[in-house]
Tab-separated table of C-alpha atoms and ligand atoms in Angstrom:
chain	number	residue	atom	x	y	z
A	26	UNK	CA	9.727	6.465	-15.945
A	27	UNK	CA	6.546	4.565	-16.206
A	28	UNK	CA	3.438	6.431	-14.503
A	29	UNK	CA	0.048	7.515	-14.746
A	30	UNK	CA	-0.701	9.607	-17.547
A	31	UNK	CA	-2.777	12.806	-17.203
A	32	UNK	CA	-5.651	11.618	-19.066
A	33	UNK	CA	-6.632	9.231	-16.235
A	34	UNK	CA	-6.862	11.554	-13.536
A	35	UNK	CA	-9.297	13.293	-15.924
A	36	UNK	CA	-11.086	10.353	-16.829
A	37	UNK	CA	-11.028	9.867	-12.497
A	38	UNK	CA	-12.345	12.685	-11.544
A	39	UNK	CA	-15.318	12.431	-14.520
A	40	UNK	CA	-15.852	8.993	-13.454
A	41	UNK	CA	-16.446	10.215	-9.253
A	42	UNK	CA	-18.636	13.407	-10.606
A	43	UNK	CA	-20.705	11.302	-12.309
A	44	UNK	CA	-21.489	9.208	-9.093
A	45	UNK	CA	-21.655	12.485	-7.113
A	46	UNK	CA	-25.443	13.776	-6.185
A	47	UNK	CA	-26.958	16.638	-7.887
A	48	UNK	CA	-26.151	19.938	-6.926
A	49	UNK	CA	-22.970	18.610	-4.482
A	50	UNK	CA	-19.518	19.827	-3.925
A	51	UNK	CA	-16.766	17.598	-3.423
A	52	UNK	CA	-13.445	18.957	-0.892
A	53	UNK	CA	-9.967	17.031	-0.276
A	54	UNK	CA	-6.869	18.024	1.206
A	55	UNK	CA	-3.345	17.437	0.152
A	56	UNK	CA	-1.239	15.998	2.475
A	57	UNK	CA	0.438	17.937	5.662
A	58	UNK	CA	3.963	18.144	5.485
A	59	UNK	CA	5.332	16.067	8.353
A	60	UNK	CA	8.469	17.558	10.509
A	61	UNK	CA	11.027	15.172	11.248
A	62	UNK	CA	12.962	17.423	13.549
A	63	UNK	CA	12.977	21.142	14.011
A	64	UNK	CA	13.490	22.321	10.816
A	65	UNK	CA	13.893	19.037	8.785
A	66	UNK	CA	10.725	17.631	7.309
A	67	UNK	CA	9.975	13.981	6.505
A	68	UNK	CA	10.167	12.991	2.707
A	69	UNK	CA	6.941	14.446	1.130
A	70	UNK	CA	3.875	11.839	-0.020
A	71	UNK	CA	1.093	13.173	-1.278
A	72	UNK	CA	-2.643	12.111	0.301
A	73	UNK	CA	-3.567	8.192	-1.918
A	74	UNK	CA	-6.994	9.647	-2.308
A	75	UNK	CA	-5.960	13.570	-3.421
A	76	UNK	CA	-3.412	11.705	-5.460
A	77	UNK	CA	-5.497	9.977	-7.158
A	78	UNK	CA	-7.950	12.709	-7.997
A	79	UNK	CA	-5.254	14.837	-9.192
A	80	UNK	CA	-1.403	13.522	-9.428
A	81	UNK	CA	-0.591	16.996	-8.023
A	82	UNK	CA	2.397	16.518	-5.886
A	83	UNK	CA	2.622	19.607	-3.682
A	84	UNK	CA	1.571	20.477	0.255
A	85	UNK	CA	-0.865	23.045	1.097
A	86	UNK	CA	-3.611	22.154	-1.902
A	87	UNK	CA	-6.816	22.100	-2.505
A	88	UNK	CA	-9.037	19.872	-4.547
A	89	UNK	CA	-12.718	21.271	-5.297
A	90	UNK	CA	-14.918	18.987	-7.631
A	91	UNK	CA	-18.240	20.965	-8.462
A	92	UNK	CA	-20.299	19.091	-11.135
A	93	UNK	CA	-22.043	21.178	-13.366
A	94	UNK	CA	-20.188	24.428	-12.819
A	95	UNK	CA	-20.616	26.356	-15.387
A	96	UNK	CA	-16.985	28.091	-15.387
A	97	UNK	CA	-15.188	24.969	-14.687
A	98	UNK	CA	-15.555	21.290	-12.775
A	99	UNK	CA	-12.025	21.141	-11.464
A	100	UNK	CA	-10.512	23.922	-8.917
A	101	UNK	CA	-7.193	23.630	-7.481
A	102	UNK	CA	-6.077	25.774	-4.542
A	103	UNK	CA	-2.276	25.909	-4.298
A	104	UNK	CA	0.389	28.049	-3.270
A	105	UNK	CA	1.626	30.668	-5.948
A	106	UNK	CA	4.761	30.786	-7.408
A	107	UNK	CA	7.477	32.785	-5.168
A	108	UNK	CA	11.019	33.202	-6.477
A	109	UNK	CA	12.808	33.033	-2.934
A	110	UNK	CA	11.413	29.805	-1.506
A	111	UNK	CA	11.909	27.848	-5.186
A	112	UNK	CA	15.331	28.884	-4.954
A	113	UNK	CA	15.630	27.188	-1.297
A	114	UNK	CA	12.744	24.548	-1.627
A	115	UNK	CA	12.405	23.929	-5.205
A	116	UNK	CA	9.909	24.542	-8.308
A	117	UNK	CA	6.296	25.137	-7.740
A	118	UNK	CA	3.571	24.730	-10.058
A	119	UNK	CA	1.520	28.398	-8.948
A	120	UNK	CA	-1.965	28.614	-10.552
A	121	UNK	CA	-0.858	28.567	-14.378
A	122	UNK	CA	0.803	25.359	-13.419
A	123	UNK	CA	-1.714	23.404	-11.731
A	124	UNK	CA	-3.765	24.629	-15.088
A	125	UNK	CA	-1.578	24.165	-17.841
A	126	UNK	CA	0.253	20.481	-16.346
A	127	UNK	CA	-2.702	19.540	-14.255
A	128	UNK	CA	-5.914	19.859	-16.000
A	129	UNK	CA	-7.864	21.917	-13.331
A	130	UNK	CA	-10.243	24.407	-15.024
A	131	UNK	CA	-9.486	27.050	-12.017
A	132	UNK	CA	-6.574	27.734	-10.012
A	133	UNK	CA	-6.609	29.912	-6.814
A	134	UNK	CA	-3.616	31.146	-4.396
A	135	UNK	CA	-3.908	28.330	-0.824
A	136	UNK	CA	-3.796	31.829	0.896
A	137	UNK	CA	-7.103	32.872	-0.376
A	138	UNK	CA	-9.386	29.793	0.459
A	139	UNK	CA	-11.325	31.630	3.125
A	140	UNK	CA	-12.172	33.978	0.797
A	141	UNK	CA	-13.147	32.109	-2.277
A	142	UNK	CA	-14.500	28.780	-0.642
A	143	UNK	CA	-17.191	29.943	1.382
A	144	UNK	CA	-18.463	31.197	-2.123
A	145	UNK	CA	-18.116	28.104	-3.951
A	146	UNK	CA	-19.501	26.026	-1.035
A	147	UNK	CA	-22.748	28.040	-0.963
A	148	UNK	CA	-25.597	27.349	-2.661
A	149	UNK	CA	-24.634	23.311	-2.903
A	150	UNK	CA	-26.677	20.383	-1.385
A	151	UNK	CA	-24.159	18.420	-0.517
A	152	UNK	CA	-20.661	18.281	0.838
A	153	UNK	CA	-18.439	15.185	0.007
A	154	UNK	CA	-15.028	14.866	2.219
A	155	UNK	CA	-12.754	12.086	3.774
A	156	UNK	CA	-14.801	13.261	7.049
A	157	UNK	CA	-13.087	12.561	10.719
A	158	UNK	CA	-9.220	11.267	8.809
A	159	UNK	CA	-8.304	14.868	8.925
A	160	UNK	CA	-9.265	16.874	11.948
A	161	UNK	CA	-7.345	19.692	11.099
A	162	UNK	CA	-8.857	20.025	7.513
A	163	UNK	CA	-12.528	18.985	8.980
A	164	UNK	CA	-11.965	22.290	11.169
A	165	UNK	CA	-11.717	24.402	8.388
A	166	UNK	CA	-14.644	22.968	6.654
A	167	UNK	CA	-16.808	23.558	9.507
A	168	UNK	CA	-15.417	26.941	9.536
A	169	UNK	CA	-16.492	27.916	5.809
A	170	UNK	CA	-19.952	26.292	6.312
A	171	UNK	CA	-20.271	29.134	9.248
A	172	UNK	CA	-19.156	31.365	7.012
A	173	UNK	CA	-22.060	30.681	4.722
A	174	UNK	CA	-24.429	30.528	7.950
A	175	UNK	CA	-23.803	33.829	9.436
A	176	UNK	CA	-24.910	34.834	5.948
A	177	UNK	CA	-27.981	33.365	6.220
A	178	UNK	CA	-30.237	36.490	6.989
A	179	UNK	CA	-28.509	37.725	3.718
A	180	UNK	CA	-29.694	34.645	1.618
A	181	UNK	CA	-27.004	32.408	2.079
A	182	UNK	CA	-28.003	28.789	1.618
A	183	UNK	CA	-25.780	26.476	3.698
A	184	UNK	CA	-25.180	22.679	2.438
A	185	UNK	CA	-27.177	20.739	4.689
A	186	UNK	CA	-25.891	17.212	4.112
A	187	UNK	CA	-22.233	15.724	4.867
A	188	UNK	CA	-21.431	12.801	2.840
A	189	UNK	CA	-18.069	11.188	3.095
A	190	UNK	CA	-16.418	10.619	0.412
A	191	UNK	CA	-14.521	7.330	0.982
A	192	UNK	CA	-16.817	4.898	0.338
A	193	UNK	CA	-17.281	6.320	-3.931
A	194	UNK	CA	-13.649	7.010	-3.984
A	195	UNK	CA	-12.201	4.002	-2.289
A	196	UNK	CA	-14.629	1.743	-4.390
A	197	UNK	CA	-13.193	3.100	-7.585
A	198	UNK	CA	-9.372	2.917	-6.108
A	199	UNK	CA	-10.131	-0.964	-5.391
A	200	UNK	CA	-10.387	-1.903	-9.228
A	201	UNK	CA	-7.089	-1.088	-10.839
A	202	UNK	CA	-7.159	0.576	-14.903
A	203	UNK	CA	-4.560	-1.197	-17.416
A	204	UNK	CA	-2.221	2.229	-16.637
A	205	UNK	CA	-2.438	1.600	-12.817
A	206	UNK	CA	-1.638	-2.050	-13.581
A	207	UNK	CA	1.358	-0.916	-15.764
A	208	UNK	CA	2.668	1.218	-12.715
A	209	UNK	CA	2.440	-1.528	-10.160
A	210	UNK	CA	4.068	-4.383	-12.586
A	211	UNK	CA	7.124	-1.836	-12.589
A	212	UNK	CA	7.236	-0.881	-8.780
A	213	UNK	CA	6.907	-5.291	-8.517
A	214	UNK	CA	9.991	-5.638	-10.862
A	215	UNK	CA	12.333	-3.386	-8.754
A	216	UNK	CA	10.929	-4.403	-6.065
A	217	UNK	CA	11.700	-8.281	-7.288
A	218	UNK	CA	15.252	-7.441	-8.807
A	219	UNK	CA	15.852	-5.612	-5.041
A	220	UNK	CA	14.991	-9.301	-3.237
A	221	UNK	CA	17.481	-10.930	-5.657
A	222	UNK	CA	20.486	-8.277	-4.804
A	223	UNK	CA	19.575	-9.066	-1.092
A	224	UNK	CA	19.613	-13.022	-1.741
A	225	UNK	CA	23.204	-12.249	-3.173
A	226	UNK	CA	24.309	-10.484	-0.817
A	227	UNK	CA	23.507	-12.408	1.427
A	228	UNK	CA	26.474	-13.453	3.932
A	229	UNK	CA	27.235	-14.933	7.511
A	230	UNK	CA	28.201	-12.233	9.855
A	231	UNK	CA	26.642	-9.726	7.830
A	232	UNK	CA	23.997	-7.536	9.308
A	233	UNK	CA	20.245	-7.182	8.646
A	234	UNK	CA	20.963	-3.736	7.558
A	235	UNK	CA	23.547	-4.827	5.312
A	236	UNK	CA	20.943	-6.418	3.308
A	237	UNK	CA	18.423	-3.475	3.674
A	238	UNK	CA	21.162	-1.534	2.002
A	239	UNK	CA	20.981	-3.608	-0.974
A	240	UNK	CA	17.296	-3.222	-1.238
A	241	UNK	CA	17.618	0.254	-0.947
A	242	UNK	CA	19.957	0.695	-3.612
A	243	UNK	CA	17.831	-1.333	-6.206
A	244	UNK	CA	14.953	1.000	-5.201
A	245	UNK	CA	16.392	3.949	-5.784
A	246	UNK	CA	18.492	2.521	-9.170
A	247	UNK	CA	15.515	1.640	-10.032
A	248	UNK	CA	13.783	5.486	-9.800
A	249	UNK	CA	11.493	4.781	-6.669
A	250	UNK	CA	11.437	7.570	-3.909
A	251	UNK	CA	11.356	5.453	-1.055
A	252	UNK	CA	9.826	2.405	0.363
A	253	UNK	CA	6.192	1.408	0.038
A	254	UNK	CA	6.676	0.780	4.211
A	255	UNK	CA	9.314	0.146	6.760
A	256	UNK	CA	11.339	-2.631	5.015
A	257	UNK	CA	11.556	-6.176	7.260
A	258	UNK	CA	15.022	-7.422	7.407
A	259	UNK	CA	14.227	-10.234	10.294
A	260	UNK	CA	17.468	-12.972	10.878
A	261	UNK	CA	16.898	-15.668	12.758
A	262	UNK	CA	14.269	-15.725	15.659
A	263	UNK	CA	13.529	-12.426	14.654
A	264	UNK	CA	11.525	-13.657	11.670
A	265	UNK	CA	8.608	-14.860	14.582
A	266	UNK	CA	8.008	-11.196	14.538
A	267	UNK	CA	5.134	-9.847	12.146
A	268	UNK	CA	6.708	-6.218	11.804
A	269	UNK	CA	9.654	-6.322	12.950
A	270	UNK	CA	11.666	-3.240	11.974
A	271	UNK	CA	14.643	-2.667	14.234
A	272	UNK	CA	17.011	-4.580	10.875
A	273	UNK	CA	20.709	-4.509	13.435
A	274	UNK	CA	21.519	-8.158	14.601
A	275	UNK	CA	23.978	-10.094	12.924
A	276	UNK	CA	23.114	-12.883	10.015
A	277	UNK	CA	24.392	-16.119	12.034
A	278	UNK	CA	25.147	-19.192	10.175
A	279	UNK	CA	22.252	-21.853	10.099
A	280	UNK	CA	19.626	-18.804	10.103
A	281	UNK	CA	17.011	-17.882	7.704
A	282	UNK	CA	16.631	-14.472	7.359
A	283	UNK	CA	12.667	-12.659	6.252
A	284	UNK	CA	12.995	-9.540	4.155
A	285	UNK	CA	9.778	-7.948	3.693
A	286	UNK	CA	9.962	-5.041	1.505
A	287	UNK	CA	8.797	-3.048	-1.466
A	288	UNK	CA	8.752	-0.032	-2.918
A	289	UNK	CA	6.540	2.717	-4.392
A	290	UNK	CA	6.565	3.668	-7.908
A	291	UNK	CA	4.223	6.978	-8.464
A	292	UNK	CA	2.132	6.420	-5.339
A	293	UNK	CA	1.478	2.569	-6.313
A	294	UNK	CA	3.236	-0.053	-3.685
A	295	UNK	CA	4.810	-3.108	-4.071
A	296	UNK	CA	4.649	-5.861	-1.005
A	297	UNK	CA	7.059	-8.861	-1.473
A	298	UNK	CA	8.811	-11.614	1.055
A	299	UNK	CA	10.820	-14.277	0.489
A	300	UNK	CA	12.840	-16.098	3.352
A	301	UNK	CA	16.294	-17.386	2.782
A	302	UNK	CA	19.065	-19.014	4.439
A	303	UNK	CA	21.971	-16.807	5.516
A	304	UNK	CA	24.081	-19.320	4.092
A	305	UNK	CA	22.704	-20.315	1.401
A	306	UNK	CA	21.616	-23.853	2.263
A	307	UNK	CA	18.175	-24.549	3.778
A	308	UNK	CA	18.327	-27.248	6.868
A	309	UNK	CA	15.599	-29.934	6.692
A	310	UNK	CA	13.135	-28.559	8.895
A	311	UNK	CA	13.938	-24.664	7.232
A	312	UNK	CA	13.274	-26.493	4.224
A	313	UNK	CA	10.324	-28.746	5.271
A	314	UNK	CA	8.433	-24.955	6.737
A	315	UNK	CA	9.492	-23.876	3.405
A	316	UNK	CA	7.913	-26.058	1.454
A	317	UNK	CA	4.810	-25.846	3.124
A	318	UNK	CA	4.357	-22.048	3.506
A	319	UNK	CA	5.300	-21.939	-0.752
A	320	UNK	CA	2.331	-25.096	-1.224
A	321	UNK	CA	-0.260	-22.767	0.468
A	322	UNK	CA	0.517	-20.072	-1.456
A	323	UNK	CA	-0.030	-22.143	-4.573
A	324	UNK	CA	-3.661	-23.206	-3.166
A	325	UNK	CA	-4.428	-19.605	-2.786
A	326	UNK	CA	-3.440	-18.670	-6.315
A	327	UNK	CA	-5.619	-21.548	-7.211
A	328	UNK	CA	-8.389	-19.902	-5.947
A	329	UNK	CA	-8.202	-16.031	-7.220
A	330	UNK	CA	-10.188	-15.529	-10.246
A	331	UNK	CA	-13.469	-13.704	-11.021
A	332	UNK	CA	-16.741	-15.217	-8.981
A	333	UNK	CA	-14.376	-16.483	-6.707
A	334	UNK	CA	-14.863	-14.651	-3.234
A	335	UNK	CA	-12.441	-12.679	-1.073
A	336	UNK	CA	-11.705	-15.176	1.650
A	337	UNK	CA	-11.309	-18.482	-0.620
A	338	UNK	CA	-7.631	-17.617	-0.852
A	339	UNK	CA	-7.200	-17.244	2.737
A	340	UNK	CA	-9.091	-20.825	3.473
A	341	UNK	CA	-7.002	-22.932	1.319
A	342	UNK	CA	-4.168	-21.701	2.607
A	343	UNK	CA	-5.250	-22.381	5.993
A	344	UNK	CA	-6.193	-25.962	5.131
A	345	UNK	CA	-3.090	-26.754	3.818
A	346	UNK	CA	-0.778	-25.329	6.769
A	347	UNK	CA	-2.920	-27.097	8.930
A	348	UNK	CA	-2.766	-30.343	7.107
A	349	UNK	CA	0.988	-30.149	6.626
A	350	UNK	CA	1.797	-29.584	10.287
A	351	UNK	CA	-0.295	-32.360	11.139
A	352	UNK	CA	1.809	-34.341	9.210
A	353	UNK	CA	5.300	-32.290	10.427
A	354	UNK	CA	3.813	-33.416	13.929
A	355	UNK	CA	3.923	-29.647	14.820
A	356	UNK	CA	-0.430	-30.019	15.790
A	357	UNK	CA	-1.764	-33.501	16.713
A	358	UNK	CA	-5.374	-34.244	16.136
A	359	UNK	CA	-8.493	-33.970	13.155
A	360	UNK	CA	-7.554	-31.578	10.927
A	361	UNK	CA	-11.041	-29.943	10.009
A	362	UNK	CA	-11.314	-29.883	14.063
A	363	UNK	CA	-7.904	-28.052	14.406
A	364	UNK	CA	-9.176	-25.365	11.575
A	365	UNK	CA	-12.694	-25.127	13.229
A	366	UNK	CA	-10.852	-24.731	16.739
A	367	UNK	CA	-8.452	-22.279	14.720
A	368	UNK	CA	-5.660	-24.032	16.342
A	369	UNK	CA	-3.007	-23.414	13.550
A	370	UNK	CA	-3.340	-19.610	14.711
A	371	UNK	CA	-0.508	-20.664	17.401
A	372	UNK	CA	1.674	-20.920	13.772
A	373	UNK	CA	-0.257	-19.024	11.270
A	374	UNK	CA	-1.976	-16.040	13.232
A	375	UNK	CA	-2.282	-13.447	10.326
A	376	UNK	CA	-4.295	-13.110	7.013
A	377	UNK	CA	-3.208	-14.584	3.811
A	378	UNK	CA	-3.335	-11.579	2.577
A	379	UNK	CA	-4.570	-7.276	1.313
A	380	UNK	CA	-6.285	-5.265	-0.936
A	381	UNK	CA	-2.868	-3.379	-2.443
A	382	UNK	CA	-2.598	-0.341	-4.342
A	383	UNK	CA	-1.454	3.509	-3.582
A	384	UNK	CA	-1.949	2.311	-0.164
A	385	UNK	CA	-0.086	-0.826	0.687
A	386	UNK	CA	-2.888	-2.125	2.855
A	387	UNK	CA	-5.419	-0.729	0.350
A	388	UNK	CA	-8.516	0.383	0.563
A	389	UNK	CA	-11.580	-1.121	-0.263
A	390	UNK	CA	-14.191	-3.046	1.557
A	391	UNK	CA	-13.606	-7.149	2.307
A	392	UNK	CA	-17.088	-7.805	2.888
A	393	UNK	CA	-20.137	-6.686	1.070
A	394	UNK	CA	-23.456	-6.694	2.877
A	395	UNK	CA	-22.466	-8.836	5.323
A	396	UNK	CA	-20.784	-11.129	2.696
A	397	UNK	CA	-16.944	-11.685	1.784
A	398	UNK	CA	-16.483	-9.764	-1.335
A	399	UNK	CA	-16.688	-11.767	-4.894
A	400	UNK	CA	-12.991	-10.873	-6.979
A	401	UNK	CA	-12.978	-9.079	-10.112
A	402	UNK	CA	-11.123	-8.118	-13.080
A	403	UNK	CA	-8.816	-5.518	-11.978
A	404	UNK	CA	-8.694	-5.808	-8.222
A	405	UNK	CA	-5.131	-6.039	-6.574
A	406	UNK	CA	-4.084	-8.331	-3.452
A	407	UNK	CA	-1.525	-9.866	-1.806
A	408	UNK	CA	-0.907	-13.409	-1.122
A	409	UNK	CA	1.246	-14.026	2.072
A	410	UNK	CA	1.096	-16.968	4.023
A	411	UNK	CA	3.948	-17.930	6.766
A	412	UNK	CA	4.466	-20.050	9.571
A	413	UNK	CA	6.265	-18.662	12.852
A	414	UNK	CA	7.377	-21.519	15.381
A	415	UNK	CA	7.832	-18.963	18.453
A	416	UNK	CA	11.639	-19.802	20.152
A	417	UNK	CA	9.498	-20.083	23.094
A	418	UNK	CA	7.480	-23.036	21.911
A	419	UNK	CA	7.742	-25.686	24.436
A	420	UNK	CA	5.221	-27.547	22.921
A	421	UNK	CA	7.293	-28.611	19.895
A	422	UNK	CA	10.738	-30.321	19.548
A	423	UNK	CA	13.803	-27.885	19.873
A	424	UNK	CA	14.780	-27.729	16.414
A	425	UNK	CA	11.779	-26.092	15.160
A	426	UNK	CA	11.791	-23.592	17.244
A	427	UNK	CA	12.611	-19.597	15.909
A	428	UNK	CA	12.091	-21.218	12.133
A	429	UNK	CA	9.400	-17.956	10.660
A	430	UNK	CA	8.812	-18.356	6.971
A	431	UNK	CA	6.596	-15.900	4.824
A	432	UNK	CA	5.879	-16.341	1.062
A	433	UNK	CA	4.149	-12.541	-0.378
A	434	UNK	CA	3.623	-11.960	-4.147
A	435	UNK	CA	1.035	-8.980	-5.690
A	436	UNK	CA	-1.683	-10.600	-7.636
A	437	UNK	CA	-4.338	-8.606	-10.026
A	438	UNK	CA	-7.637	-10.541	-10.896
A	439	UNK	CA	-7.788	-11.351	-14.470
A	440	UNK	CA	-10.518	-12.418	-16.521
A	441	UNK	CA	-9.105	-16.255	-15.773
A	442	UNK	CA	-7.420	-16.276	-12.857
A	443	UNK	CA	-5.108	-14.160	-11.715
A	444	UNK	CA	-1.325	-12.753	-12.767
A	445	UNK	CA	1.433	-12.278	-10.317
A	446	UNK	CA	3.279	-9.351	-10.505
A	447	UNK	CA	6.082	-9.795	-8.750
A	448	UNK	CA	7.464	-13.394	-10.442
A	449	UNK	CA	10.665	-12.182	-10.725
A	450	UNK	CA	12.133	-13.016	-7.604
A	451	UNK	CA	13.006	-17.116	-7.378
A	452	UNK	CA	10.642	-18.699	-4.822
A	453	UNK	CA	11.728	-22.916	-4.779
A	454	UNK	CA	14.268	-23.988	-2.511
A	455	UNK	CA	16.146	-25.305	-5.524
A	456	UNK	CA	15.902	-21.572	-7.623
A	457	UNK	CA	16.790	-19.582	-4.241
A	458	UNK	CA	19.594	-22.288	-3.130
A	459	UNK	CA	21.044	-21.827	-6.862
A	460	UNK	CA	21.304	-17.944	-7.254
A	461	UNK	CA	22.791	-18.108	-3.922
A	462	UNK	CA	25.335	-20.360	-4.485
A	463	UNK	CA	26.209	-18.558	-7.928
A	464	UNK	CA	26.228	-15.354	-6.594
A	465	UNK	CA	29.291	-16.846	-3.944
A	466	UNK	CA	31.288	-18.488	-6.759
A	467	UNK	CA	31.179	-15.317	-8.902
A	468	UNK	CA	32.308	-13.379	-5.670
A	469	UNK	CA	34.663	-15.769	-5.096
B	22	LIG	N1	4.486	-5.481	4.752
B	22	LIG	C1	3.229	-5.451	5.362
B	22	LIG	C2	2.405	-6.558	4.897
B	22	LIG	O1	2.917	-7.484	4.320
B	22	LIG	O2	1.229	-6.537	5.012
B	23	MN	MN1	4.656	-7.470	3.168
B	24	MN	MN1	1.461	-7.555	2.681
């Protein structure tokens, strides 16, 4: 299995201490464990941003980075090792663990944080924490800081600034290492050879789920844990819906059908789409949508490379749509007037794309001072235009109506342009109409 290797959490945590003020303290919480029902708890995923500071996979941690302590950096809090719940719930890593296989320089039982972090907390400047996502967590927090404050006649020197944290950590998150880069490549090609599967799969009178089955089973084949998000399997009409989840109506002959879906490899998401026909034949106006979505996309690669800014992407693809159902008849007037009156919105209403990364909308800020953000080496994003024709269009002719067509492919700024990770799955109407119609005479 391809992952991140311990060294770069090391290297991770160095690289936030050394941004860290003098004299600080920085706190983050593992993830809650969610219930499902009763007794039955979701599948675990770990916090992106303890995660990333650690790799440490279990509930109920700790992470405590203290530059400068003398008798370590790195503290983990997290539960001890107890015979009768591994034998129920599986292997824990205790204190020697989260030592020994995860680099921390201190290890403490979860159960004895009041005790020990009022201690550690004291006497430091500065608190760093993912303040107001966690309003459980940012209870306890205030709690320890009053435990250092009803010292106070004793001594006890409370922090007296609150930093959060997210705005070092999620600036570091945005630019992706060569190892991070590794791990999303191999989440895209699953993630691509799952699309394919679907695409072969792909039947009249077949259900949406039917083909979310097939993506599943490449995911898991293919050693992810789950999903990166709720996979879109969208036939028919039911493409004109952004997020549409629900993955039960029938594949009808003459419909496309949308599958957006990815998977997670390590904590790193995938995000592809690619819109087929059920049958395996694209009509002429399924075809002519097509073609237009898949040109936009191509402007927007055209215009992700270094010194290039954020929204370029996003602006040639609108230009293009625009111009191209101008000429489809689908919007009648001046093109630069129809983008300045953002009248293509009625077709093309979302974003061309995301930062992507542990999360799948990643974080990371879009503008800088006011300004759309310049690309560089290493950053992530997604490229997904599409054009939904609502069924309830009344202001187009009747047999464009419930056509929805999204391209997506995961890009990472290179020093040139850009590389798409997620190539793999075929994308022209000649490469998709082909492995479909293979696929059929193999079955056949
Ligand atoms: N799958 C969510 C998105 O494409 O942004
Ligand atoms: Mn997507
Ligand atoms: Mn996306």
């Amino acid at each position: 299995m391809i992952h991140i290797p311990k060294s770069e959490y090391s290297r991770r945590r160095k690289a936030l201490m050394a941004q860290m003020e003098p004299n600080s303290i920085a706190i983050l919480p593992a993830a809650a464990v969610a219930i499902r029902n009763r007794d039955v708890e979701h599948v675990y995923r770990q916090d992106s941003d303890f995660q990333y500071l650690s790799g440490f996979p279990e509930p109920q941690a700790v992470l405590v980075l203290m530059p400068g302590r003398a008798h370590g950096e790195y503290i983990l809090f997290c539960r001890e090792r107890n015979a009768e719940r591994e034998l129920w719930d599986g292997l824990r890593a205790g204190q020697e663990g989260a030592i020994r296989d995860f680099g921390a320089d201190d290890a403490f039982p979860i159960t004895d944080i009041d005790d020990i972090l009022p201690g550690l907390i004291e006497g430091r400047d500065r608190v760093y924490s993912a303040m107001g996502s966690n309003p459980e967590f940012d209870r306890h927090l205030m709690d320890w800081i009053n435990v250092i404050r009803s010292k106070a006649h004793l001594g006890a020197q409370p922090p007296n600034e609150f930093v959060a944290l997210d705005h070092l950590l999620h600036d570091m998150r945005l630019y992706k290492s060569a190892a991070e880069v590794k791990v999303m490549r191999e989440a895209a090609r699953i993630s691509a050879q799952a699309h394919i599967r679907a695409m072969q799969a792909s039947r009249v009178g077949l259900h949406e789920f039917s083909l979310e089955a097939e993506l599943d089973y490449e995911f898991r084949k293919g050693g992810a844990k789950m999903p990166a998000y709720g996979s879109i399997v969208a036939a028919g009409r039911n493409s004109c819906i952004l997020h549409y989840q629900q993955n039960d109506a029938v594949l009808k002959d003459g419909d496309l059908v949308l599958i957006d879906a990815g998977c997670e490899i390590d904590c790193y998401a995938s995000d592809i789409t690619r819109t087929w026909p059920v049958n395996g034949k694209y009509s002429p106006e399924q075809k002519a949508i097509y073609e237009l979505v898949l040109a936009s996309q191509e402007a927007a690669f055209a215009e992700i490379a270094p010194n290039k800014h954020w929204n370029q992407a996003h602006e040639a693809t609108v230009r293009v749509i625009t111009t191209g159902l101008v000429k489809l008849g689908l919007l009648q007037g001046d093109v630069d007037e129809l983008i300045a009156s953002e009248a293509y919105k009625a077709f093309y209403m979302h974003r061309a794309g995301h930062w992507l990364g542990m999360d799948v909308h990643d974080v990371g800020e879009y503008k800088v001072g006011g300004e759309w953000r310049v690309l560089e080496v290493g950053m992530a994003l997604t490229v997904e235009p599409g054009i939904y024709i609502s069924p309830d269009n009344q202001n187009v002719a009747k047999k464009w109506r419930g056509i929805g067509v999204r391209i997506e492919d995961d890009v990472v700024v290179t020093k040139t342009g850009c590389e798409i990770l997620t190539k793999g799955v075929p994308k022209t109407v000649a490469d998709i109409e082909a492995l479909m119609a293979q696929a059929r005479t193999q079955a056949a």
